C-alpha cells in the first residue's frame, strides 16, 4: 500500500534557510508563496484537493510547475 507523506512547508522553508543561510532565501520564499497559492485555491473552490463537497464552487485540473525570474 502506498503511503502519503505529509510535509510541512514551513519546516521545509526553515530547513532551506538553516542549510543555505540567506542564499536560500529565494527558495524558502518560493516554498511559502506556493503554499499560499494552494491555500487560496482551496478557499476559492470551497473544497480541499481530492475532496468532494456540496459547497464546491468549481473544479481545478492542476497546475504546471514554473519558475518566475
PDB file of C-alpha atoms in Angstrom:
ATOM      1  CA  UNK A   1       0.000   0.000   0.000  1.00  0.00           C
ATOM      2  CA  UNK A   2       1.313   3.435  -0.912  1.00  0.00           C
ATOM      3  CA  UNK A   3       1.723   5.805   1.981  1.00  0.00           C
ATOM      4  CA  UNK A   4       1.231   9.546   1.554  1.00  0.00           C
ATOM      5  CA  UNK A   5       3.877  11.529   3.406  1.00  0.00           C
ATOM      6  CA  UNK A   6       2.702  14.935   4.561  1.00  0.00           C
ATOM      7  CA  UNK A   7       5.385  17.606   4.623  1.00  0.00           C
ATOM      8  CA  UNK A   8       5.059  20.908   6.383  1.00  0.00           C
ATOM      9  CA  UNK A   9       6.041  23.758   4.020  1.00  0.00           C
ATOM     10  CA  UNK A  10       7.088  25.970   6.915  1.00  0.00           C
ATOM     11  CA  UNK A  11       9.520  23.305   8.123  1.00  0.00           C
ATOM     12  CA  UNK A  12      10.848  22.927   4.570  1.00  0.00           C
ATOM     13  CA  UNK A  13      11.437  26.701   4.354  1.00  0.00           C
ATOM     14  CA  UNK A  14      13.230  26.672   7.731  1.00  0.00           C
ATOM     15  CA  UNK A  15      15.408  23.756   6.611  1.00  0.00           C
ATOM     16  CA  UNK A  16      16.449  25.590   3.433  1.00  0.00           C
ATOM     17  CA  UNK A  17      17.345  28.705   5.423  1.00  0.00           C
ATOM     18  CA  UNK A  18      19.302  26.708   8.001  1.00  0.00           C
ATOM     19  CA  UNK A  19      21.198  24.807   5.335  1.00  0.00           C
ATOM     20  CA  UNK A  20      21.961  27.667   2.922  1.00  0.00           C
ATOM     21  CA  UNK A  21      21.611  30.793   5.045  1.00  0.00           C
ATOM     22  CA  UNK A  22      20.484  33.924   3.225  1.00  0.00           C
ATOM     23  CA  UNK A  23      21.474  32.337  -0.096  1.00  0.00           C
ATOM     24  CA  UNK A  24      18.448  30.053   0.349  1.00  0.00           C
ATOM     25  CA  UNK A  25      16.011  32.918   0.975  1.00  0.00           C
ATOM     26  CA  UNK A  26      14.699  32.787  -2.599  1.00  0.00           C
ATOM     27  CA  UNK A  27      13.943  29.067  -2.370  1.00  0.00           C
ATOM     28  CA  UNK A  28      12.303  29.494   1.048  1.00  0.00           C
ATOM     29  CA  UNK A  29      10.128  32.297  -0.318  1.00  0.00           C
ATOM     30  CA  UNK A  30       9.169  30.125  -3.316  1.00  0.00           C
ATOM     31  CA  UNK A  31       8.023  27.340  -0.976  1.00  0.00           C
ATOM     32  CA  UNK A  32       5.912  29.736   1.102  1.00  0.00           C
ATOM     33  CA  UNK A  33       4.318  31.508  -1.894  1.00  0.00           C
ATOM     34  CA  UNK A  34       3.401  28.169  -3.497  1.00  0.00           C
ATOM     35  CA  UNK A  35       1.747  27.028  -0.277  1.00  0.00           C
ATOM     36  CA  UNK A  36      -0.168  30.313  -0.002  1.00  0.00           C
ATOM     37  CA  UNK A  37      -1.425  29.808  -3.579  1.00  0.00           C
ATOM     38  CA  UNK A  38      -2.625  26.275  -2.730  1.00  0.00           C
ATOM     39  CA  UNK A  39      -4.491  27.578   0.318  1.00  0.00           C
ATOM     40  CA  UNK A  40      -6.089  30.392  -1.689  1.00  0.00           C
ATOM     41  CA  UNK A  41      -7.144  27.917  -4.390  1.00  0.00           C
ATOM     42  CA  UNK A  42      -8.775  25.609  -1.837  1.00  0.00           C
ATOM     43  CA  UNK A  43     -10.641  28.507  -0.244  1.00  0.00           C
ATOM     44  CA  UNK A  44     -11.956  29.709  -3.610  1.00  0.00           C
ATOM     45  CA  UNK A  45     -13.066  26.239  -4.669  1.00  0.00           C
ATOM     46  CA  UNK A  46     -14.707  25.531  -1.321  1.00  0.00           C
ATOM     47  CA  UNK A  47     -13.002  22.140  -1.020  1.00  0.00           C
ATOM     48  CA  UNK A  48      -9.570  20.716  -0.347  1.00  0.00           C
ATOM     49  CA  UNK A  49      -7.674  18.859  -3.088  1.00  0.00           C
ATOM     50  CA  UNK A  50      -9.270  15.443  -3.826  1.00  0.00           C
ATOM     51  CA  UNK A  51     -12.288  16.360  -1.670  1.00  0.00           C
ATOM     52  CA  UNK A  52     -15.912  16.213  -2.763  1.00  0.00           C
ATOM     53  CA  UNK A  53     -18.167  18.775  -1.190  1.00  0.00           C
ATOM     54  CA  UNK A  54     -21.700  20.109  -1.632  1.00  0.00           C
ATOM     55  CA  UNK A  55     -20.396  23.676  -1.416  1.00  0.00           C
ATOM     56  CA  UNK A  56     -17.677  23.200  -4.032  1.00  0.00           C
ATOM     57  CA  UNK A  57     -17.793  26.159  -6.486  1.00  0.00           C
ATOM     58  CA  UNK A  58     -15.697  24.894  -9.378  1.00  0.00           C
ATOM     59  CA  UNK A  59     -13.044  22.388 -10.421  1.00  0.00           C
ATOM     60  CA  UNK A  60      -9.299  22.663 -10.915  1.00  0.00           C
ATOM     61  CA  UNK A  61      -7.272  20.500 -13.277  1.00  0.00           C
ATOM     62  CA  UNK A  62      -3.962  21.024 -11.520  1.00  0.00           C
ATOM     63  CA  UNK A  63      -1.088  23.327 -12.354  1.00  0.00           C
ATOM     64  CA  UNK A  64       2.214  23.335 -14.151  1.00  0.00           C
ATOM     65  CA  UNK A  65       5.428  23.948 -12.270  1.00  0.00           C
ATOM     66  CA  UNK A  66       7.079  27.151 -13.437  1.00  0.00           C
ATOM     67  CA  UNK A  67       9.759  29.498 -12.204  1.00  0.00           C
ATOM     68  CA  UNK A  68       9.398  33.269 -12.317  1.00  0.00           C
ATOM     69  CA  UNK A  69      12.711  35.035 -12.823  1.00  0.00           C
TER      70      UNK A  69
END
